[in-house]
Coordinates of C-alpha atoms in Angstrom, one line a residue:
Chain A
M1 CA -0.1 0.1 -0.2
T2 CA 2.8 2.1 0.9
S3 CA 4.9 1.9 -1.9
R4 CA 2.1 2.3 -4.8
L5 CA 1.3 5.5 -2.7
R6 CA 4.7 6.3 -2.8
R7 CA 4.9 5.8 -6.9
R8 CA 2.4 8.3 -7.5
P9 CA 3.9 10.6 -9.4
L10 CA 3.5 14.0 -8.0
G11 CA 0.7 16.4 -9.2
W12 CA 2.3 20.4 -10.3
P13 CA 1.0 21.9 -7.5
R14 CA 3.2 19.9 -5.1
R15 CA 6.3 19.9 -8.0
L16 CA 5.7 23.7 -7.9
A17 CA 5.5 23.7 -3.8
R18 CA 8.7 21.6 -3.9
L19 CA 10.1 24.0 -6.9
V20 CA 9.1 27.4 -4.7
L21 CA 10.8 26.0 -1.3
I22 CA 13.7 24.9 -3.2
V23 CA 14.4 28.8 -4.2
L24 CA 13.5 30.0 -1.2
A25 CA 16.2 27.7 0.5
L26 CA 18.6 28.7 -1.6
V27 CA 18.3 32.3 -2.3
F28 CA 18.0 33.2 1.5
L29 CA 21.8 30.7 1.4
L30 CA 23.0 32.9 -1.1
L31 CA 22.5 36.6 0.2
F32 CA 22.9 35.2 4.4
L33 CA 26.0 32.9 3.7
V34 CA 27.1 33.4 0.4
L35 CA 27.2 37.4 -0.3
P36 CA 28.9 38.7 3.4
L37 CA 32.1 35.8 2.4
T38 CA 32.1 37.1 -0.8
T39 CA 32.7 40.3 0.2
V40 CA 35.3 39.8 2.5
F41 CA 37.1 38.8 -0.9
I42 CA 36.3 41.4 -2.6
E43 CA 36.7 44.0 -0.6
A44 CA 40.4 42.6 -0.1
F45 CA 41.1 42.9 -3.8
R46 CA 39.5 46.3 -4.2
Q47 CA 42.6 48.3 -4.7
G48 CA 44.3 45.1 -6.6
V49 CA 46.8 42.1 -5.6
G50 CA 49.3 44.7 -4.6
A51 CA 47.5 46.5 -2.1
F52 CA 46.5 43.1 -0.7
V53 CA 50.0 41.6 -0.9
E54 CA 51.1 44.9 0.9
A55 CA 48.2 45.1 3.5
I56 CA 49.3 41.6 4.6
R57 CA 53.5 41.9 4.7
Q58 CA 53.2 44.9 7.4
P59 CA 54.9 44.2 10.6
E60 CA 51.4 44.0 12.7
A61 CA 50.2 41.8 10.4
L62 CA 52.6 39.4 10.1
S63 CA 52.9 39.6 14.3
A64 CA 49.4 39.2 14.5
M65 CA 49.2 36.2 12.7
R66 CA 53.0 34.8 14.2
L67 CA 50.1 35.2 17.6
T68 CA 47.4 33.4 16.9
L69 CA 49.5 30.5 15.9
L70 CA 51.3 30.6 18.6
V71 CA 48.0 31.0 20.7
A72 CA 46.4 27.8 19.3
T73 CA 49.9 25.8 19.6
I74 CA 49.2 26.3 23.0
A75 CA 45.4 25.8 23.5
V76 CA 44.7 23.6 21.5
P77 CA 47.4 20.3 22.8
L78 CA 45.9 21.3 26.3
N79 CA 42.1 21.0 24.9
V80 CA 43.1 17.5 23.6
V81 CA 44.7 16.4 26.7
F82 CA 41.4 17.5 28.6
G83 CA 39.4 15.7 26.2
V84 CA 41.0 12.6 26.1
A85 CA 41.3 12.3 29.8
A86 CA 37.6 13.5 30.8
A87 CA 36.2 11.5 27.7
W88 CA 38.0 8.9 29.1
A89 CA 36.6 8.7 32.8
M90 CA 33.0 9.7 31.4
T91 CA 32.5 6.9 29.0
R92 CA 34.6 4.6 31.1
F93 CA 33.8 4.7 34.6
Q94 CA 30.7 4.8 36.5
F95 CA 31.1 7.8 39.3
R96 CA 28.7 10.3 41.2
G97 CA 28.1 13.8 39.6
K98 CA 28.9 12.5 35.9
A99 CA 26.0 14.4 34.6
F100 CA 27.2 17.4 36.6
L101 CA 30.7 17.2 34.9
G102 CA 28.6 17.1 31.1
A103 CA 27.1 20.3 31.8
L104 CA 30.5 21.6 33.3
I105 CA 32.3 21.2 30.4
D106 CA 29.6 22.4 27.5
L107 CA 29.2 25.4 30.0
P108 CA 31.8 27.4 27.9
F109 CA 29.4 27.4 24.8
S110 CA 26.7 29.0 27.0
V111 CA 28.4 32.0 28.2
S112 CA 29.4 35.3 26.3
P113 CA 32.7 35.2 24.9
V114 CA 32.7 38.7 26.8
I115 CA 32.6 37.5 30.0
S116 CA 34.8 34.2 29.4
G117 CA 37.1 36.7 29.1
L118 CA 36.0 39.2 32.0
I119 CA 36.7 36.0 34.6
Y120 CA 40.1 36.3 34.1
V121 CA 40.6 39.5 34.3
L122 CA 38.4 39.8 37.6
M123 CA 41.3 36.9 38.1
F124 CA 44.4 38.4 37.4
G125 CA 43.5 42.2 36.6
A126 CA 45.3 44.5 38.4
Q127 CA 42.1 44.9 40.8
G128 CA 41.8 41.3 40.2
W129 CA 42.0 38.5 43.1
F130 CA 45.8 37.6 42.5
G131 CA 46.3 40.9 40.8
P132 CA 48.4 42.3 43.6
W133 CA 50.8 39.3 44.0
L134 CA 50.9 38.9 40.3
E135 CA 51.9 43.0 40.3
R136 CA 54.8 42.3 43.3
H137 CA 56.1 39.2 40.9
D138 CA 56.1 41.3 37.8
I139 CA 54.1 38.6 36.5
K140 CA 52.1 39.9 33.4
I141 CA 48.9 37.8 32.6
I142 CA 46.2 40.4 31.5
F143 CA 47.3 42.3 28.5
A144 CA 49.5 39.9 27.4
V145 CA 50.1 36.5 25.8
P146 CA 49.3 34.1 28.6
G147 CA 46.1 36.1 29.0
L148 CA 45.5 35.6 25.6
V149 CA 45.7 32.0 26.2
L150 CA 43.5 31.3 28.9
A151 CA 40.7 32.6 27.4
T152 CA 40.9 30.8 24.1
V153 CA 41.9 27.8 26.5
F154 CA 38.0 28.5 28.0
I155 CA 36.1 29.2 24.8
T156 CA 37.0 26.1 23.5
L157 CA 37.5 23.7 26.4
P158 CA 34.3 21.5 24.9
F159 CA 35.7 20.6 21.0
V160 CA 37.5 17.9 21.6
A161 CA 35.5 16.4 24.4
R162 CA 32.2 16.8 22.9
E163 CA 33.6 14.8 20.1
L164 CA 34.9 12.0 22.4
I165 CA 32.3 11.4 24.5
P166 CA 29.2 10.1 22.0
L167 CA 31.8 7.8 19.7
M168 CA 33.8 6.1 23.3
E169 CA 30.5 5.8 24.9
S170 CA 29.0 3.6 21.3
Q171 CA 32.2 2.1 20.8
G172 CA 32.1 0.7 24.1
S173 CA 35.1 -1.1 26.2
E174 CA 35.3 -4.6 25.0
E175 CA 39.0 -4.3 22.8
E176 CA 40.3 -2.4 25.4
E177 CA 39.4 -5.1 28.4
A178 CA 41.0 -7.7 25.7
A179 CA 43.8 -6.0 25.0
R180 CA 44.5 -5.4 29.5
V181 CA 43.5 -9.4 29.7
L182 CA 45.9 -10.2 27.1
G183 CA 48.5 -8.0 29.6
A184 CA 49.0 -5.3 27.7
S185 CA 50.2 -1.9 29.8
G186 CA 47.7 0.8 30.3
W187 CA 49.9 3.1 28.2
Q188 CA 50.3 0.1 25.8
M189 CA 46.3 -0.6 25.2
F190 CA 46.1 3.2 25.0
F191 CA 48.3 3.6 21.9
R192 CA 47.8 0.6 20.4
V193 CA 43.8 0.0 21.0
T194 CA 41.8 3.2 22.1
L195 CA 43.9 5.6 19.9
P196 CA 43.2 4.2 16.4
N197 CA 39.5 3.7 17.3
I198 CA 39.0 7.6 17.8
R199 CA 41.8 8.8 15.7
W200 CA 38.8 10.5 13.0
A201 CA 36.8 11.8 16.0
L202 CA 40.2 13.8 17.7
L203 CA 41.2 14.6 14.3
Y204 CA 37.6 16.6 13.9
G205 CA 37.2 17.9 17.3
V206 CA 41.4 19.6 16.7
L207 CA 39.9 20.9 13.4
L208 CA 37.3 22.3 15.3
C209 CA 38.8 23.5 18.5
N210 CA 41.8 25.2 16.3
A211 CA 39.2 27.1 13.9
R212 CA 37.5 28.5 17.1
A213 CA 40.7 29.2 18.7
M214 CA 42.6 31.0 15.6
G215 CA 39.0 33.0 15.1
E216 CA 38.0 34.1 18.6
F217 CA 37.5 37.4 19.2
G218 CA 35.6 38.7 21.8
A219 CA 37.0 37.3 25.1
V220 CA 40.5 37.6 23.4
S221 CA 39.6 41.1 23.1
V222 CA 38.9 41.8 26.5
V223 CA 41.8 40.2 27.9
S224 CA 44.4 41.7 25.1
G225 CA 44.5 45.5 25.8
H226 CA 45.4 45.7 21.6
I227 CA 48.6 46.4 22.5
R228 CA 49.9 46.6 18.4
G229 CA 52.9 43.9 17.6
L230 CA 52.5 42.9 21.2
T231 CA 49.0 41.3 22.0
T232 CA 46.7 41.7 18.9
T233 CA 45.6 38.4 17.2
M234 CA 44.6 37.8 14.1
P235 CA 41.0 39.0 14.5
L236 CA 42.1 41.8 17.0
E237 CA 44.4 43.2 14.0
V238 CA 41.1 42.8 11.7
E239 CA 39.1 44.8 14.4
M240 CA 41.7 47.8 14.9
R241 CA 42.4 48.3 11.2
Y242 CA 38.8 48.5 10.1
N243 CA 38.2 51.1 13.0
E244 CA 41.1 53.0 11.6
Y245 CA 39.3 53.7 8.4
D246 CA 41.6 50.8 6.6
Y247 CA 39.1 49.0 4.9
V248 CA 41.9 47.1 2.9
G249 CA 43.8 46.1 5.5
A250 CA 41.3 45.2 7.2
F251 CA 39.3 42.8 4.7
A252 CA 43.0 41.2 3.9
V253 CA 43.8 40.1 7.0
A254 CA 39.7 39.0 7.3
S255 CA 40.5 37.1 4.5
L256 CA 43.5 35.2 5.6
L257 CA 40.9 34.0 8.0
A258 CA 37.8 33.8 6.2
L259 CA 40.3 30.9 3.7
L260 CA 40.9 29.4 6.9
A261 CA 37.5 28.8 8.1
L262 CA 36.6 27.6 3.9
L263 CA 39.4 24.9 4.7
T264 CA 38.0 23.4 7.7
L265 CA 34.6 23.5 6.6
G266 CA 36.3 21.8 3.2
I267 CA 38.3 19.1 5.3
K268 CA 35.3 18.8 7.9
T269 CA 33.1 18.0 4.8
L270 CA 35.4 15.4 3.5
M271 CA 35.9 14.2 6.6
E272 CA 32.2 13.3 7.6
W273 CA 32.0 11.9 4.1
R274 CA 34.8 9.8 4.2
Y275 CA 34.3 8.6 7.8
G276 CA 31.3 9.4 8.5
D277 CA 31.4 6.0 10.9
E278 CA 34.1 6.6 12.5
L279 CA 32.0 9.9 13.8
A280 CA 30.1 10.2 16.6
T281 CA 26.9 11.2 15.2
H282 CA 26.7 14.8 16.9
A283 CA 24.7 17.5 18.0
P284 CA 25.7 20.6 16.6
G285 CA 28.1 22.4 19.4
G286 CA 27.9 26.4 19.7
H287 CA 31.5 27.2 17.9
Chain B
M1 CA 30.9 -7.3 34.4
S2 CA 31.1 -3.5 34.9
I3 CA 32.9 -4.7 38.3
L4 CA 35.1 -6.8 36.2
R5 CA 35.3 -3.4 33.9
Q6 CA 36.3 -1.2 36.7
R7 CA 39.6 -3.4 37.4
V8 CA 40.4 -4.4 34.2
L9 CA 40.6 -0.7 32.6
P10 CA 43.4 1.5 34.9
G11 CA 43.5 5.3 34.4
F12 CA 40.3 6.0 36.6
G13 CA 41.8 8.4 39.4
L14 CA 44.7 10.0 36.3
S15 CA 42.0 11.0 33.8
L16 CA 39.0 12.1 36.6
G17 CA 41.4 14.3 38.7
Y18 CA 43.3 15.8 35.6
A19 CA 39.7 16.5 34.1
L20 CA 38.2 17.8 37.5
T21 CA 41.7 19.6 38.4
Y22 CA 41.7 21.8 34.4
L23 CA 37.8 22.2 34.5
S24 CA 38.2 24.0 38.6
L25 CA 41.1 26.0 37.3
I26 CA 40.4 27.3 33.7
V27 CA 36.3 27.8 34.6
L28 CA 35.2 26.9 38.1
L29 CA 37.5 29.0 40.0
P30 CA 37.3 32.0 37.6
L31 CA 33.4 31.8 37.5
A32 CA 33.4 31.9 41.1
A33 CA 35.7 35.4 41.1
L34 CA 32.8 36.8 39.0
A35 CA 30.5 35.3 41.3
W36 CA 32.4 36.6 44.3
K37 CA 32.6 40.3 42.8
A38 CA 29.4 40.1 41.7
V39 CA 27.9 39.8 45.2
G40 CA 30.5 42.4 46.9
M41 CA 29.0 45.4 45.0
G42 CA 26.4 45.0 47.1
A43 CA 22.6 45.3 47.1
S44 CA 22.9 49.1 46.5
G45 CA 25.4 49.1 44.0
W46 CA 22.8 46.4 42.4
L47 CA 19.7 48.5 42.0
Q48 CA 22.1 51.7 40.7
L49 CA 23.5 49.8 38.5
L50 CA 20.2 47.8 36.9
S51 CA 18.1 51.0 37.1
A52 CA 20.0 53.1 35.1
P53 CA 18.3 53.6 32.0
R54 CA 20.8 52.4 29.4
T55 CA 21.7 49.1 31.2
L56 CA 18.7 48.0 30.3
A57 CA 18.1 49.3 27.3
A58 CA 21.5 46.9 26.6
L59 CA 20.0 44.0 28.2
R60 CA 16.9 44.5 26.7
L61 CA 18.4 44.9 23.4
S62 CA 20.1 41.4 23.7
L63 CA 17.8 39.7 25.4
G64 CA 14.2 40.7 23.1
G65 CA 17.1 40.7 19.6
A66 CA 18.1 37.0 20.6
V67 CA 14.8 36.0 21.2
L68 CA 13.5 37.8 17.8
A69 CA 16.7 36.3 15.6
A70 CA 16.0 32.8 17.7
S71 CA 12.6 32.8 16.2
I72 CA 13.0 34.1 12.5
N73 CA 16.4 31.2 12.9
A74 CA 13.5 28.5 13.7
V75 CA 11.1 29.4 10.8
I76 CA 14.4 30.1 8.1
G77 CA 16.2 26.7 9.4
L78 CA 12.7 24.9 9.5
L79 CA 12.8 25.4 5.6
V80 CA 16.3 25.1 4.9
G81 CA 16.4 21.9 6.6
W82 CA 13.7 20.6 5.1
V83 CA 14.6 21.0 1.4
L84 CA 18.6 19.7 2.2
V85 CA 17.0 16.3 3.9
R86 CA 13.9 15.8 1.2
Y87 CA 14.7 17.6 -1.7
R88 CA 17.6 16.1 -4.5
F89 CA 19.0 19.0 -6.7
P90 CA 21.9 19.9 -8.2
G91 CA 24.6 21.5 -5.8
R92 CA 22.7 20.2 -2.4
R93 CA 25.9 18.9 -0.8
V94 CA 28.4 22.0 -1.3
F95 CA 25.0 24.2 0.5
D96 CA 24.8 21.4 3.4
A97 CA 28.3 22.0 3.7
L98 CA 28.1 25.9 3.4
V99 CA 25.4 25.9 5.7
D100 CA 28.5 25.6 8.8
L101 CA 29.9 28.8 7.6
P102 CA 29.0 30.9 10.6
F103 CA 30.3 28.5 13.1
A104 CA 33.8 29.0 11.2
L105 CA 33.9 31.7 9.8
P106 CA 35.3 34.3 12.7
T107 CA 32.9 36.5 14.3
A108 CA 34.7 39.7 13.5
V109 CA 35.0 38.5 9.6
A110 CA 32.0 38.0 9.5
G111 CA 30.7 41.8 11.4
I112 CA 32.6 43.4 9.3
A113 CA 31.3 41.8 6.2
L114 CA 27.9 42.4 7.1
T115 CA 28.0 46.0 8.4
T116 CA 29.6 46.1 4.5
L117 CA 26.4 44.9 3.1
Y118 CA 24.2 46.6 4.7
A119 CA 25.1 49.8 4.9
P120 CA 23.7 52.8 2.7
Q121 CA 26.3 52.1 -0.1
G122 CA 26.7 48.3 0.1
W123 CA 25.6 46.1 -2.1
L124 CA 21.9 44.9 0.2
G125 CA 21.3 48.7 1.7
R126 CA 22.3 50.6 -1.7
W127 CA 18.5 48.7 -2.5
L128 CA 17.0 49.0 0.9
E129 CA 17.6 52.5 1.7
P130 CA 15.0 53.5 -1.1
L131 CA 12.3 51.5 0.6
G132 CA 13.5 53.8 3.9
I133 CA 15.1 50.1 5.4
Q134 CA 18.4 51.4 7.5
V135 CA 20.0 48.0 8.3
A136 CA 23.5 48.6 9.5
Y137 CA 23.7 51.1 12.9
T138 CA 20.2 49.7 13.7
P139 CA 19.2 47.7 15.6
L140 CA 17.7 46.3 12.8
G141 CA 21.2 45.3 12.2
V142 CA 21.7 43.8 15.7
L143 CA 19.2 41.2 14.8
V144 CA 21.0 40.1 11.6
A145 CA 24.4 39.7 13.2
M146 CA 22.8 37.6 15.7
V147 CA 20.3 35.4 13.2
F148 CA 23.9 35.2 11.0
V149 CA 25.6 33.2 14.3
G150 CA 22.4 31.4 15.6
F151 CA 21.3 30.3 11.7
P152 CA 23.2 26.6 11.8
F153 CA 21.9 25.4 15.3
V154 CA 18.1 24.8 14.0
V155 CA 19.3 23.6 11.1
R156 CA 22.5 21.1 12.6
T157 CA 19.4 19.7 14.9
L158 CA 16.3 19.2 12.9
Q159 CA 18.5 17.6 9.9
P160 CA 19.0 14.0 11.9
V161 CA 15.5 14.3 13.0
L162 CA 14.1 15.3 9.6
A163 CA 15.6 11.9 7.9
S164 CA 14.5 9.4 10.9
L165 CA 10.8 10.6 10.6
E166 CA 8.8 8.1 9.1
R167 CA 7.0 9.4 5.7
D168 CA 4.6 6.3 6.5
V169 CA 2.7 8.7 9.8
E170 CA 2.9 11.7 6.9
E171 CA 1.3 9.0 3.7
A172 CA -1.3 7.6 6.4
A173 CA -2.2 11.0 6.7
E174 CA -2.5 11.9 2.9
S175 CA -4.3 8.5 2.2
L176 CA -7.0 9.5 4.7
G177 CA -7.8 12.6 3.3
A178 CA -5.8 15.5 4.8
R179 CA -4.3 18.2 2.6
R180 CA -0.3 18.6 2.3
W181 CA -1.1 21.8 4.7
Q182 CA -2.8 19.8 7.2
T183 CA -0.4 17.4 6.9
F184 CA 2.5 19.4 8.4
F185 CA 1.0 21.7 10.7
R186 CA -1.3 19.2 12.7
V187 CA 1.1 15.4 12.1
I188 CA 4.8 17.3 11.1
L189 CA 4.9 20.1 13.0
P190 CA 3.9 18.9 16.7
L191 CA 6.9 15.8 15.8
L192 CA 9.1 18.3 14.6
A193 CA 8.5 20.2 17.2
P194 CA 10.9 19.4 21.1
T195 CA 13.6 19.4 18.3
L196 CA 12.8 22.3 16.9
L197 CA 13.1 24.1 20.2
T198 CA 16.6 22.7 21.0
G199 CA 17.7 24.2 17.8
F200 CA 16.4 27.2 19.1
A201 CA 17.7 27.6 22.6
L202 CA 20.8 26.8 21.2
A203 CA 20.5 29.8 18.7
L204 CA 19.4 32.0 22.0
A205 CA 22.0 31.1 24.1
R206 CA 24.7 32.0 21.5
A207 CA 22.7 35.3 20.2
V208 CA 22.6 36.6 24.0
G209 CA 26.2 36.6 24.0
E210 CA 27.3 37.3 21.2
Y211 CA 30.1 40.3 20.8
G212 CA 32.7 40.4 17.6
S213 CA 29.5 40.4 14.6
V214 CA 27.5 42.5 16.3
I215 CA 29.3 45.5 17.6
F216 CA 30.4 46.8 14.2
I217 CA 27.2 46.6 12.5
A218 CA 25.5 47.6 15.5
G219 CA 26.8 51.5 15.7
N220 CA 26.6 51.2 19.6
I221 CA 24.2 54.2 20.0
P222 CA 23.5 53.9 23.7
G223 CA 20.4 53.4 24.6
R224 CA 19.3 52.1 21.2
S225 CA 21.7 49.8 19.5
E226 CA 24.1 49.3 21.9
I227 CA 24.2 45.8 23.3
A228 CA 24.9 44.2 26.6
P229 CA 28.3 42.7 26.3
L230 CA 29.7 46.1 24.5
L231 CA 28.7 47.8 27.9
I232 CA 30.4 45.3 29.9
V233 CA 33.6 46.0 28.2
Q234 CA 33.1 49.7 28.5
K235 CA 33.0 49.1 32.1
L236 CA 36.1 47.4 31.6
E237 CA 37.9 50.3 30.1
Q238 CA 37.0 52.6 32.9
F239 CA 38.5 50.0 35.5
D240 CA 35.0 49.6 36.7
Y241 CA 35.1 45.3 38.0
A242 CA 32.6 45.3 39.9
G243 CA 30.2 46.9 37.7
A244 CA 31.0 44.7 34.6
A245 CA 30.8 41.5 36.9
A246 CA 27.6 42.4 38.2
L247 CA 26.5 43.3 34.1
G248 CA 28.1 39.8 33.4
A249 CA 25.9 37.8 36.5
A250 CA 23.0 39.3 35.4
M251 CA 23.3 37.6 31.6
L252 CA 24.0 34.9 33.0
L253 CA 21.3 34.5 35.2
L254 CA 19.1 36.0 32.5
S255 CA 20.4 33.3 29.7
F256 CA 19.9 30.9 32.2
V257 CA 16.0 32.0 33.2
L258 CA 15.4 31.7 29.2
L259 CA 17.0 28.4 28.9
V260 CA 14.6 27.0 31.4
L261 CA 11.6 28.8 30.1
V262 CA 12.6 27.0 26.9
A263 CA 13.0 24.0 28.5
L264 CA 9.6 23.8 30.0
L265 CA 7.9 24.4 26.7
Q266 CA 9.6 21.7 25.0
R267 CA 9.0 19.2 27.8
W268 CA 4.9 20.6 27.3
S269 CA 5.8 20.0 23.2
Q270 CA 6.8 16.9 23.9
R271 CA 3.7 15.8 25.4
W272 CA 2.1 17.6 22.3
A273 CA 4.1 15.9 19.6
E274 CA 2.7 12.2 21.7
S275 CA -0.6 13.2 22.4
S276 CA -0.5 13.9 18.2
R277 CA 0.7 10.4 17.0

């Protein structure tokens, strides 16, 4: 009965409705997503390739790129180690307060980026909890690189853990138990069984974590102090140039970030097509 | 089995201990500092802060704009999700991948791009201006940026549910004589409502605290197009740590209340979905 219904050809009102819906959705996607993305590149090259190259070769732009790379290189591995540890504890053992731990891991996604920066200013800023002590020992955290790293770590904390937890939950621990029973040491089991099983999901988490770490603006802006050449990451450099009416310069740096976003989307989509079964079916995370 | 597992698998103390220490240092302790500073301001300070017209206007814009943006995203997200899951057309996979663009594009980049597009001389602003619609540097611009950043949430939460929705139910309804729109509103929508609300809540939480994509297009006119996170930044710049902390705490509390409301709505819609089965 159902198969007969399914084979029934669609009448023209249904086909028209279908066409209208498709066109509406595509027009929205083009106007709302594709157009802003295109604008970034068009504005970046508005005054030609020469001006673009000039804009991204300025020392402030180069130091912003170096700083963005540095911050991501510290923050991402920290959250990878945390993500693996948290996922191992959450999926392989039963303990009290597990749900609370899960909620705590997700928390940074529902906190405003500005508040994520603010909390570290309240801890380490001049009038913060540890401010006077830090000042006496001449340690700078706020308006310096450590503050940028802390804010980035907070913002990107959930990404790896959130990819790994549902996957490891669904994989179960039989293989790991077998390895142990056959005499593998804890680390042998981890590197030979656990890690190969989760590698694609781990890479996927790293990809998203890195994209957010390099692109974060709000949290980093609060702790940065906007000291040119010292504490301005690429997104902050974009802001400063834009506010100085250097539009070509702002969009030139922005186009590099947009390129990173496109690259991330491309790799992410490829991974979903190729290794879909080895990635957890995940709810969308805030990014 | 589970007793065996607890004994066979190593690293419980190490992994849990590390995760807890890390979370305490990165998340709990700094949030405690926020609460401490906010409480330390005292009742009179709070009253003064929260009764200031500028604060109230900013909170209203951030919360109201976020609710509106999430509602718009629920409608458009349903449309886009439906089209991507149900229909086959050339370029579908590319468009599907593009949905995540607002997640991947840094907010500052999105912010300056939207501003350039919607500015009076911009590609879109140029067409809207003669119609009397000004987007950039108005509350409408704030809304546009909030819709942009929250867009992927509804689509991505709906897609798996739409894909698994049994066509039998729809076909049964239609073979019983229901019209297409009746099937949609009486059968499909109730089944999707709980998921739709999950997406709505995620988009809402994102838009309430959004900063980077909003501040460029908002124009930041005090009392008119100034969002709450920007007010926090300004208080910090004036070294008013207590005021910034209190406003931050107020924002966290308000968005918590909003999300609890959405969760209640969701429970109610779940019952609706079950009763309509």
